[in-house]
Amino acid sequence: MKRYQINTTARAWCMFILCLLGITNEGCNKYLDVTPENVGTIDYAFRNRNEAENYLFTCYNNLQQMSNVLGDPGFTTSAEIVYPNDLSERPIADEGFQLIRGTTQNISNPILNYWDGSNMAPNIFQAIRRCNIMLENIDKPIDLSEEEKARWIAETKFLKGYYHYFLARMYGPVPIYKVNQNVTAPIEEIRVKRAPVDSVFNYAVQLMDEAIPDLPVQIANIQQEMGRITKVIALSVKAEILATQASPLFNGNPDYARFKNKDGEVLFSATADPAKWQRAAAACKAAIDEAVSLNMKLYTFIQPANLPVLTDSLRKVLTIQNAVTEKWDFNAEVIWALNGTFGYQNFCIPRLTTKAVENSTAAAGSFTVPLSTTDLFYTDNGVPINEDKTWDYGRRFELQTGDNANKYFIKSGYTTIRNNFKREVRYYANIGFDGGVWFGNGVTDQNNPLYIEAKGPDSKAGPKDRVRINMLAMWPKKLVNYLTVFNEGVQQSAFRLPRTRLADLYLLYAECLNEASGPSPDVYNYIDLVRQRAGLKGVVESWAQFSSAPNKPTTKEGLREIIHRERRVELCFEGKAGWDLRRWKEMLTVLAPPIQGWSIFQKTNSNFYTLQTLFIPGMTVRDYFWPLSDAALSNNPNLVQTLYW
């Protein structure tokens, strides 16, 4: 008889996820206390429908842990947000943020170690083993209906496929576990080796294809089942897997051409296959069609009755913010989010009031945005700031005072810099800057809103100590719900950070189409749908009228650059860029310049707006993939270390 154990940590996490998914405490305890600890059996875990469903939720367990952005490489290694490493206290586990410095990753105890399960990362192979146990035993509960069984099998296959894909993004070639290994098998059978990256991606897609037909179209019981996998989620993830497989990091990457197993098996394809982009484009379109059939659409802020009539400018800002911070069940754009809420709004919000200053220990406000991130956002003409013929890039750091024409974005009468004027609305929705208006935080008078004062220690948002400090005086505003209030403390209006939303899917489809066959009306259309929501004209019109490179959207290479930038702007701070920059093989280029911002201890305008360098990133080609730990290599001599480590 097969046996399993539930240790104390597993019990705690199981309780956490089961309760998140709407299972009562009684139901949680019923599963966790099936027998005295360390004496449970697989047969007991699958003795009836209720026990089997509880085991299904343990398959979700590791996935839900990924909702903590501190353990998400896509969030922490994009340099969209940086975090100081010399604080007098360590309020959070910040190791993931420090990876871009290029000096902290190691093979003895890797940071964000999803292979072994350590340093802010769960063990993904353990999650895969749980999925295999579920699939091997799903026929045992005699009171389980065929319809439910088919759905649970589909959910488990999705999870198993996603876990393989997640590992491939981090480690490249990884072992494939189609079934659990028999502990009585010869040692050489147990000591698996890495599989070629194409094999891993293809297996993940195969599992998605097997899962999709039996997944529910929609969640019927939102209170108890929100977060469980649906058909549109699986179709969207399939599209993302195929787009990743088609991207330069995995599709004929010469940097990893000599990456082989010990038996000589080649782990990366030697040449790029353009057909992979066509396959990815078709998958994106299938996911979009499914979303449209469910009446999903790009989010638009609907003004509640308790707010005064807002200007068009503020409605656009709140549309961009709430596309991320609106609750999932009220947001028709969110395709997929994990159940854990975003727990770091207090790290994203500056001190805006006297009460917040008096109670400054209540929040950190220390997720800081470097100048390079703010430079991504377009002018109000919808083109890059260094291309706009009407925008004076060379004078952007000169002082300028807020006026009545810009009062909904910049405090009227407050001195800031030209760089903050005449920017697209996504700039004002995403970035909190010195002099920038902050609608919300308990103040909804659009004619007298709160704003950020960040010059020197005496200002409200300026540095007060070496813990609750924003080192560059710029904040990720989009990650704070406008209803969240920071006064005596922080009262957060909770939200789940989207893992996939419709704008993401539109831009991914445009990217795949362009890579497959170059510019076309369809490519422009799906980019322009996202831009239109932000109040911008289409790419062809914007570049033709305002850019110093008017023909850029008409070539495959030029449109590629536009699409990549559009993804980084639209999806900024959402944990996408860290993965996109890797798959595009653009990480080393983007992370080459110094991380810079303002001189936060200076009080005068001219001195404050003097650039300071926080640090210079030090990532190299080896940092595209994670190393295996010494322990993993020692336990399994058939494994090879990641190339360059």
XYZ file of C-alpha atoms in Angstrom:
645
model
C 0.000 0.000 0.000
C 1.322 3.459 -0.905
C 1.866 5.811 1.992
C 2.160 9.537 2.301
C 2.992 11.930 5.118
C 1.649 15.338 6.028
C 4.187 17.351 7.993
C 3.422 20.454 10.030
C 4.331 22.917 7.267
C 2.188 21.098 4.743
C -0.728 21.115 7.199
C -0.464 24.865 7.598
C -0.335 25.541 3.858
C -3.175 23.135 3.194
C -5.297 24.949 5.751
C -4.401 28.254 4.102
C -5.314 27.251 0.554
C -8.406 25.224 1.426
C -9.833 28.117 3.354
C -8.949 30.531 0.528
C -10.914 28.347 -1.838
C -13.965 28.542 0.384
C -13.627 25.256 2.243
C -14.746 25.614 5.863
C -12.434 25.112 8.815
C -14.322 21.950 9.578
C -13.641 20.734 6.034
C -9.977 21.717 6.292
C -9.537 19.872 9.574
C -11.401 16.848 8.243
C -8.828 16.447 5.496
C -5.769 17.300 7.542
C -6.715 15.004 10.425
C -7.653 11.917 8.421
C -5.431 9.843 10.719
C -2.763 10.639 13.295
C 0.084 12.498 11.620
C 2.511 10.344 9.623
C 0.130 7.374 9.528
C -2.102 8.401 6.608
C -2.483 6.319 3.453
C -3.282 7.176 -0.138
C -6.262 4.832 0.010
C -7.671 6.822 2.917
C -7.091 10.119 1.099
C -9.228 8.857 -1.798
C -11.830 6.890 0.141
C -14.683 9.208 -0.932
C -15.499 12.311 -2.918
C -14.855 14.808 -0.107
C -11.410 13.443 0.713
C -10.474 13.316 -2.963
C -11.557 16.926 -3.480
C -9.423 17.966 -0.538
C -6.454 16.235 -2.123
C -7.161 18.107 -5.359
C -6.743 21.333 -3.402
C -3.297 20.220 -2.247
C -2.380 20.075 -5.951
C -3.305 23.785 -6.089
C -1.251 24.502 -2.985
C 2.084 25.418 -4.586
C 0.343 27.438 -7.275
C -1.377 29.642 -4.717
C 1.908 30.244 -2.911
C 3.084 31.917 -6.131
C 0.723 34.823 -5.437
C 3.443 36.269 -3.172
C 5.286 38.594 -5.562
C 8.465 38.452 -3.467
C 8.964 34.932 -4.799
C 8.054 35.770 -8.399
C 11.097 36.313 -10.656
C 8.864 38.089 -13.161
C 8.150 40.734 -10.521
C 11.468 41.051 -8.708
C 14.015 40.784 -11.554
C 12.534 43.201 -14.101
C 14.030 46.357 -12.497
C 10.594 47.999 -12.873
C 10.694 48.170 -9.083
C 13.895 48.030 -7.048
C 14.481 47.680 -3.341
C 17.413 48.888 -1.198
C 19.732 46.295 0.310
C 21.274 48.369 3.106
C 18.302 49.064 5.350
C 18.743 49.073 9.119
C 15.961 46.471 9.288
C 14.708 43.796 6.863
C 10.907 44.199 6.778
C 10.530 41.735 3.894
C 12.427 38.863 2.299
C 14.068 40.946 -0.413
C 16.495 38.406 -1.910
C 14.598 38.265 -5.200
C 15.027 42.012 -5.739
C 18.768 41.751 -5.169
C 19.293 39.245 -8.003
C 19.644 42.012 -10.596
C 22.785 43.204 -8.824
C 24.480 40.083 -10.200
C 26.329 39.263 -6.974
C 23.841 37.327 -4.850
C 22.857 34.240 -6.864
C 24.849 31.111 -6.043
C 24.886 27.334 -6.433
C 25.216 26.409 -2.773
C 21.845 27.887 -1.785
C 20.106 29.422 -4.829
C 17.716 32.329 -4.353
C 14.107 31.641 -5.407
C 14.948 27.945 -5.529
C 11.849 26.344 -7.044
C 13.809 23.150 -7.794
C 14.426 22.186 -4.163
C 11.891 24.459 -2.500
C 13.767 27.134 -0.540
C 14.479 30.867 -0.331
C 10.957 32.177 -0.982
C 10.064 29.360 -3.378
C 7.967 26.195 -2.987
C 9.174 22.858 -4.330
C 7.548 22.512 -7.762
C 8.578 18.885 -8.222
C 6.661 18.108 -5.048
C 3.609 19.737 -6.629
C 4.034 17.594 -9.747
C 4.229 14.455 -7.599
C 0.968 15.429 -5.908
C -0.676 15.843 -9.309
C 0.512 12.381 -10.351
C -0.864 10.891 -7.128
C -4.201 12.552 -7.879
C -4.317 11.157 -11.406
C -3.260 7.671 -10.278
C -5.992 7.457 -7.629
C -8.928 9.415 -9.010
C -10.849 6.224 -9.848
C -11.021 5.129 -6.197
C -13.846 7.328 -4.772
C -17.034 5.402 -5.537
C -19.310 8.385 -4.856
C -17.619 10.669 -7.393
C -19.723 11.464 -10.458
C -18.222 11.039 -13.907
C -18.696 14.732 -14.652
C -16.829 15.820 -11.533
C -14.112 13.244 -12.091
C -13.529 14.533 -15.616
C -13.298 18.091 -14.316
C -10.867 17.201 -11.532
C -8.671 15.247 -13.908
C -8.644 18.252 -16.232
C -7.727 20.648 -13.403
C -4.931 18.347 -12.296
C -3.549 18.033 -15.813
C -3.585 21.809 -16.161
C -1.677 22.195 -12.904
C 0.817 19.510 -13.869
C 1.382 21.184 -17.237
C 1.731 24.625 -15.686
C 4.250 23.397 -13.140
C 6.416 21.873 -15.902
C 6.175 25.126 -17.874
C 7.062 27.254 -14.852
C 10.194 25.203 -14.249
C 11.172 25.409 -17.931
C 10.983 29.214 -17.847
C 13.373 29.258 -14.908
C 15.727 26.362 -15.617
C 15.369 25.660 -19.334
C 15.584 21.882 -19.750
C 14.050 20.061 -16.778
C 13.035 16.448 -16.051
C 9.564 15.431 -17.208
C 7.545 13.447 -14.688
C 4.718 11.779 -16.587
C 4.192 9.363 -13.696
C 5.637 9.097 -10.218
C 8.665 6.919 -9.858
C 8.419 3.603 -8.071
C 10.681 3.706 -5.033
C 11.590 0.053 -5.649
C 12.864 0.782 -9.171
C 16.599 0.524 -9.950
C 18.562 3.589 -8.912
C 19.315 4.586 -12.512
C 15.593 4.808 -13.265
C 15.029 7.083 -10.290
C 17.929 9.353 -11.184
C 16.246 11.236 -14.015
C 17.970 13.644 -16.373
C 16.963 16.932 -17.959
C 14.695 16.766 -20.997
C 15.245 19.049 -24.030
C 13.345 22.330 -23.714
C 11.104 21.585 -26.693
C 10.099 18.285 -25.112
C 9.124 20.056 -21.884
C 7.090 22.719 -23.663
C 5.398 20.150 -25.898
C 4.458 18.029 -22.898
C 3.009 21.057 -21.073
C 0.934 21.917 -24.160
C -0.194 18.304 -24.477
C -1.515 18.411 -20.924
C -3.323 21.679 -21.648
C -4.945 20.156 -24.727
C -6.061 17.137 -22.701
C -7.469 19.376 -19.963
C -9.319 22.022 -21.980
C -12.356 19.966 -23.153
C -13.361 18.998 -19.594
C -12.782 22.305 -17.828
C -15.808 24.440 -16.933
C -16.529 27.406 -19.175
C -17.209 29.588 -16.146
C -17.150 29.272 -12.363
C -20.705 28.763 -11.171
C -20.102 29.157 -7.423
C -17.911 32.241 -7.127
C -17.885 32.207 -3.318
C -16.375 28.726 -3.081
C -14.610 28.115 -6.386
C -13.086 31.428 -7.558
C -9.503 30.654 -8.499
C -10.121 27.180 -9.858
C -9.155 26.623 -13.469
C -11.547 27.288 -16.339
C -11.342 26.715 -20.072
C -10.354 30.299 -20.891
C -7.550 30.204 -18.315
C -6.133 27.025 -19.831
C -6.395 28.397 -23.381
C -4.587 31.582 -22.312
C -1.823 29.682 -20.542
C -1.410 27.424 -23.575
C -0.932 30.539 -25.712
C 1.679 31.877 -23.291
C 3.556 28.573 -23.276
C 3.708 28.467 -27.059
C 4.760 32.132 -27.313
C 7.547 31.451 -24.805
C 8.674 28.371 -26.745
C 8.767 30.430 -29.952
C 10.798 33.256 -28.396
C 14.554 33.731 -28.981
C 15.627 32.448 -25.559
C 14.300 28.970 -26.402
C 13.948 28.946 -30.180
C 17.397 28.367 -31.673
C 19.433 30.122 -28.978
C 23.143 30.002 -29.944
C 24.185 30.896 -26.376
C 22.947 27.486 -25.223
C 23.812 25.390 -28.277
C 26.425 23.442 -26.285
C 24.120 22.716 -23.358
C 23.915 18.896 -23.292
C 23.188 16.019 -20.955
C 26.052 13.778 -19.883
C 25.074 11.301 -22.576
C 25.466 13.977 -25.256
C 21.755 14.703 -25.704
C 21.303 18.268 -27.011
C 18.972 20.323 -24.797
C 18.344 23.371 -27.034
C 17.409 23.443 -30.717
C 20.269 24.650 -32.888
C 18.120 26.639 -35.316
C 15.055 28.824 -34.913
C 11.737 27.472 -36.189
C 9.448 30.299 -37.454
C 6.462 27.922 -37.486
C 6.430 28.062 -33.682
C 5.192 31.648 -33.893
C 2.303 30.596 -36.141
C 1.311 27.916 -33.657
C 1.449 30.456 -30.833
C -0.625 32.977 -32.802
C -3.348 30.396 -33.398
C -3.416 29.579 -29.685
C -3.713 33.283 -28.799
C -6.640 33.715 -31.175
C -8.414 30.667 -29.709
C -8.021 32.131 -26.211
C -9.279 35.560 -27.339
C -12.286 34.020 -29.055
C -13.161 32.119 -25.893
C -12.826 35.286 -23.803
C -15.015 37.269 -26.185
C -17.649 34.526 -26.097
C -17.787 35.064 -22.321
C -18.334 38.821 -22.808
C -14.906 39.609 -21.443
C -13.638 43.053 -22.424
C -11.062 45.662 -21.573
C -11.905 47.211 -18.214
C -13.477 50.671 -17.995
C -13.915 52.441 -14.675
C -17.582 52.847 -13.806
C -18.006 55.750 -11.433
C -19.769 54.762 -8.197
C -22.585 56.914 -6.905
C -20.592 58.184 -3.910
C -18.047 59.971 -6.135
C -18.575 63.406 -7.684
C -18.679 63.587 -11.468
C -15.081 63.057 -12.532
C -13.225 64.627 -15.405
C -12.336 62.500 -18.401
C -8.657 62.662 -17.374
C -9.268 61.174 -13.925
C -11.629 58.517 -15.281
C -8.860 57.371 -17.631
C -6.375 57.233 -14.736
C -8.773 55.168 -12.640
C -9.509 52.903 -15.593
C -5.813 52.042 -15.897
C -5.342 51.605 -12.140
C -8.485 49.601 -11.577
C -7.806 47.305 -14.506
C -5.342 45.808 -12.009
C -6.715 46.719 -8.571
C -10.431 46.102 -9.102
C -11.787 42.963 -7.453
C -11.704 39.994 -9.822
C -15.442 39.291 -9.747
C -16.136 42.920 -10.807
C -13.476 43.038 -13.513
C -14.419 41.590 -16.903
C -10.822 41.939 -18.135
C -9.096 39.597 -15.680
C -8.769 36.102 -17.104
C -6.738 34.589 -14.282
C -5.546 35.581 -10.842
C -4.341 33.560 -7.883
C -6.268 33.545 -4.639
C -3.731 35.294 -2.446
C -4.252 39.076 -2.434
C -1.450 41.506 -3.239
C -0.022 42.157 0.200
C 2.344 45.062 -0.419
C 0.232 48.148 -1.079
C 1.864 49.709 1.981
C 5.232 49.361 0.215
C 3.888 51.209 -2.845
C 2.142 54.190 -1.280
C 3.933 57.374 -0.129
C 3.050 59.412 2.943
C 0.447 61.835 1.657
C -0.938 63.363 4.859
C 0.280 64.772 8.153
C -1.293 61.822 9.962
C 0.756 59.444 7.830
C 3.929 61.314 8.784
C 3.055 61.184 12.474
C 2.538 57.427 12.211
C 5.365 56.768 9.782
C 6.169 53.341 11.202
C 2.856 52.052 9.829
C 4.151 51.614 6.287
C 7.379 51.311 4.382
C 6.614 52.974 1.016
C 9.947 51.563 -0.101
C 9.158 49.872 -3.431
C 10.945 52.402 -5.609
C 10.654 53.004 -9.348
C 13.854 53.891 -11.227
C 13.946 56.587 -13.882
C 14.448 53.939 -16.583
C 10.968 52.579 -15.858
C 9.334 56.000 -16.079
C 11.114 56.597 -19.394
C 9.181 53.695 -20.940
C 5.930 55.644 -20.970
C 5.008 57.657 -24.045
C 4.286 61.324 -24.494
C 0.644 62.290 -24.771
C 1.106 61.819 -28.522
C 1.610 58.091 -28.035
C 5.282 57.782 -29.070
C 8.504 57.413 -27.025
C 9.767 60.556 -25.329
C 13.062 60.414 -27.253
C 11.209 60.152 -30.611
C 8.439 62.745 -30.241
C 9.282 65.694 -32.509
C 7.117 68.023 -30.401
C 8.534 67.034 -26.986
C 11.857 68.568 -25.867
C 13.753 65.517 -24.609
C 16.971 67.468 -24.014
C 15.290 69.831 -21.519
C 13.206 67.237 -19.678
C 14.954 67.743 -16.321
C 14.429 71.482 -16.255
C 12.114 72.838 -13.567
C 8.475 73.570 -14.385
C 5.532 74.572 -12.219
C 2.170 72.831 -12.288
C -0.594 74.863 -13.911
C -4.341 74.778 -14.283
C -4.164 72.883 -17.593
C -2.463 69.930 -15.876
C -4.051 70.137 -12.427
C -5.605 66.662 -12.536
C -2.141 65.127 -13.015
C 0.237 67.603 -11.324
C -0.429 69.826 -8.324
C -1.115 73.353 -9.535
C 1.564 75.765 -8.293
C 3.996 72.990 -7.301
C 7.469 72.946 -8.833
C 8.501 69.690 -10.454
C 10.256 68.997 -13.788
C 9.270 69.092 -17.449
C 9.663 65.315 -17.629
C 6.320 64.948 -15.821
C 4.327 67.064 -18.279
C 2.579 66.024 -21.492
C 2.866 62.302 -20.800
C 0.300 59.646 -21.657
C -2.361 58.806 -19.078
C -0.709 55.475 -18.208
C 2.235 57.458 -16.852
C -0.020 59.221 -14.340
C -1.836 55.983 -13.457
C 1.369 54.012 -12.922
C 3.896 56.430 -11.433
C 3.788 58.388 -8.186
C 6.241 61.291 -8.486
C 7.117 64.509 -6.675
C 4.250 66.897 -7.363
C 2.029 64.190 -8.806
C -1.678 64.147 -7.923
C -2.844 61.123 -5.926
C -6.599 60.747 -6.297
C -7.975 58.655 -3.442
C -6.491 57.824 -0.033
C -9.789 59.029 1.412
C -9.835 62.301 -0.570
C -12.037 62.314 -3.659
C -12.306 66.037 -4.320
C -10.750 66.205 -7.767
C -10.264 69.962 -7.462
C -8.302 69.668 -4.218
C -6.682 66.212 -4.280
C -3.743 64.908 -2.316
C -0.355 65.081 -3.983
C 3.178 63.848 -3.338
C 5.719 66.080 -1.611
C 9.059 64.264 -1.731
C 11.866 66.840 -1.484
C 14.030 66.143 1.544
C 13.354 64.655 4.994
C 10.996 67.493 5.979
C 8.556 66.729 3.172
C 5.637 64.355 3.776
C 6.925 61.595 1.490
C 10.619 62.231 2.069
C 13.001 59.918 3.959
C 12.306 59.555 7.685
C 14.592 56.648 8.624
C 16.559 53.810 7.038
C 13.625 51.390 6.806
C 10.567 53.266 5.533
C 12.455 54.984 2.758
C 11.966 55.327 -0.983
C 15.486 55.592 -2.333
C 14.619 57.274 -5.651
C 11.429 59.208 -4.740
C 9.160 57.465 -7.264
C 6.386 55.016 -6.380
C 4.474 52.231 -8.259
C 1.107 53.975 -7.993
C -0.745 51.403 -10.107
C -0.328 48.788 -7.373
C -2.412 50.809 -4.905
C -6.203 50.774 -5.058
C -7.578 54.319 -4.939
C -9.741 53.241 -1.967
C -6.689 52.218 0.087
C -5.970 54.751 2.841
C -2.656 55.478 4.587
C -3.168 57.796 7.578
C -2.740 56.416 11.101
C -2.111 53.058 9.485
C -2.823 51.432 6.141
C -6.328 50.202 5.419
C -5.921 48.240 2.226
C -8.667 47.707 -0.323
C -7.558 44.211 -1.252
C -7.124 42.920 -4.790
C -5.567 39.938 -6.533
C -2.735 40.837 -8.894
C -3.819 39.543 -12.325
C -1.781 36.715 -13.763
C -3.423 37.131 -17.161
C -5.777 39.828 -18.396
C -7.255 40.534 -21.797
C -4.843 43.371 -22.682
C -1.955 40.963 -22.093
C -3.547 38.454 -24.471
C -4.201 41.095 -27.145
C -0.582 42.240 -27.126
C 0.726 38.673 -27.074
C -1.397 37.882 -30.145
C -0.065 40.985 -31.927
C 3.486 39.921 -31.112
C 3.002 36.382 -32.414
C 1.308 37.576 -35.614
C 4.091 40.057 -36.310
C 6.803 37.448 -35.704
C 4.989 34.952 -37.913
C 4.249 37.191 -40.909
C 5.129 40.828 -40.194
C 2.902 43.914 -39.941
C -0.755 43.502 -40.861
C -4.127 45.124 -40.100
C -4.767 42.463 -37.441
C -1.497 43.243 -35.674
C -2.258 46.963 -35.634
C -5.832 46.347 -34.509
C -4.948 44.425 -31.362
C -2.245 46.909 -30.355
C -4.575 49.820 -31.024
C -7.381 48.338 -28.914
C -5.099 48.612 -25.884
C -3.829 52.074 -26.842
C -7.334 53.374 -27.477
C -8.347 52.518 -23.908
C -5.443 54.709 -22.752
C -6.634 57.592 -24.947
C -3.949 57.195 -27.635
C -4.227 57.071 -31.408
C -3.198 53.957 -33.347
C 0.470 53.130 -33.843
C 0.586 53.914 -37.568
C -1.096 57.302 -37.142
C 0.892 58.247 -34.028
C 4.270 57.415 -35.525
C 3.439 59.043 -38.853
C 2.425 62.328 -37.190
C 4.765 62.657 -34.248
C 7.754 60.298 -34.402
C 11.196 61.040 -35.763
C 11.045 57.441 -37.101
C 7.653 57.603 -38.890
C 8.052 54.314 -40.753
C 8.869 52.188 -37.714
C 5.445 50.451 -37.524
C 5.690 49.387 -41.189
C 8.598 46.952 -40.720
C 8.672 43.699 -38.784
C 11.689 44.807 -36.745
C 10.259 48.252 -35.995
C 6.870 46.868 -35.033
C 8.572 44.276 -32.812
C 10.220 47.104 -30.874
C 6.872 48.887 -30.556
C 5.057 45.763 -29.346
C 7.738 44.953 -26.786
C 7.533 48.483 -25.421
C 3.741 48.429 -25.469
C 3.744 45.270 -23.328
C 6.155 46.827 -20.873
C 4.028 49.983 -20.591
C 0.610 48.341 -20.403
C 1.684 45.504 -18.079
C 4.121 47.517 -15.961
C 4.484 46.277 -12.343
C 2.355 43.173 -13.037
C 5.148 40.580 -12.966
C 5.323 40.184 -16.751
C 8.467 42.089 -17.702
C 10.884 39.835 -15.807
C 9.746 36.907 -17.964
C 9.331 38.885 -21.198
C 12.825 40.374 -21.046
C 14.219 36.873 -20.616
C 12.319 35.209 -23.442
C 13.138 38.118 -25.782
C 16.828 37.917 -24.776
C 16.706 41.632 -23.924
C 17.402 41.369 -20.199
C 21.103 42.212 -20.380
C 20.484 45.238 -22.600
C 17.653 46.650 -20.508
C 19.498 46.051 -17.240
C 22.815 47.516 -18.410
C 22.281 51.208 -17.501
C 22.580 52.413 -13.888
C 19.524 52.366 -11.628
C 18.948 56.070 -11.052
C 16.531 58.484 -9.423
C 16.442 61.684 -7.411
C 18.610 62.963 -4.575
C 16.051 62.318 -1.863
C 17.839 64.057 1.035
C 18.065 67.375 -0.846
C 15.428 70.015 -0.066
C 15.786 72.573 -2.855
C 14.299 71.989 -6.287
C 17.568 72.102 -8.207
C 19.457 69.873 -5.774
C 16.625 67.342 -5.406
C 16.410 66.935 -9.172
C 20.024 65.872 -9.443
C 20.348 62.305 -10.627
C 21.798 59.819 -8.157
C 22.843 56.254 -8.941
C 21.526 53.642 -6.547
C 23.517 50.784 -8.111
C 24.581 49.341 -11.444
C 23.028 45.970 -12.369
C 25.498 43.154 -12.896
C 23.575 40.384 -14.641
C 25.301 38.271 -17.305
C 24.223 35.604 -19.782
C 24.257 32.971 -17.038
C 21.407 34.773 -15.267
C 18.884 33.924 -17.959
C 18.439 30.564 -16.227
C 18.663 29.475 -12.610
C 21.446 27.237 -11.327
C 20.865 23.874 -9.687
C 21.996 23.591 -6.098
C 25.025 21.545 -5.127
C 22.662 19.328 -3.157
C 20.483 18.590 -6.212
C 23.527 17.630 -8.275
C 24.910 15.505 -5.454
C 21.627 13.659 -4.998
C 21.320 12.917 -8.708
C 24.594 12.505 -10.644
C 22.625 12.250 -13.921
C 21.764 15.945 -13.730
C 23.997 18.527 -15.404
C 24.493 22.011 -14.034
C 22.922 24.898 -15.927
C 25.327 26.247 -18.529
C 27.645 29.069 -17.357
C 27.180 28.156 -13.674
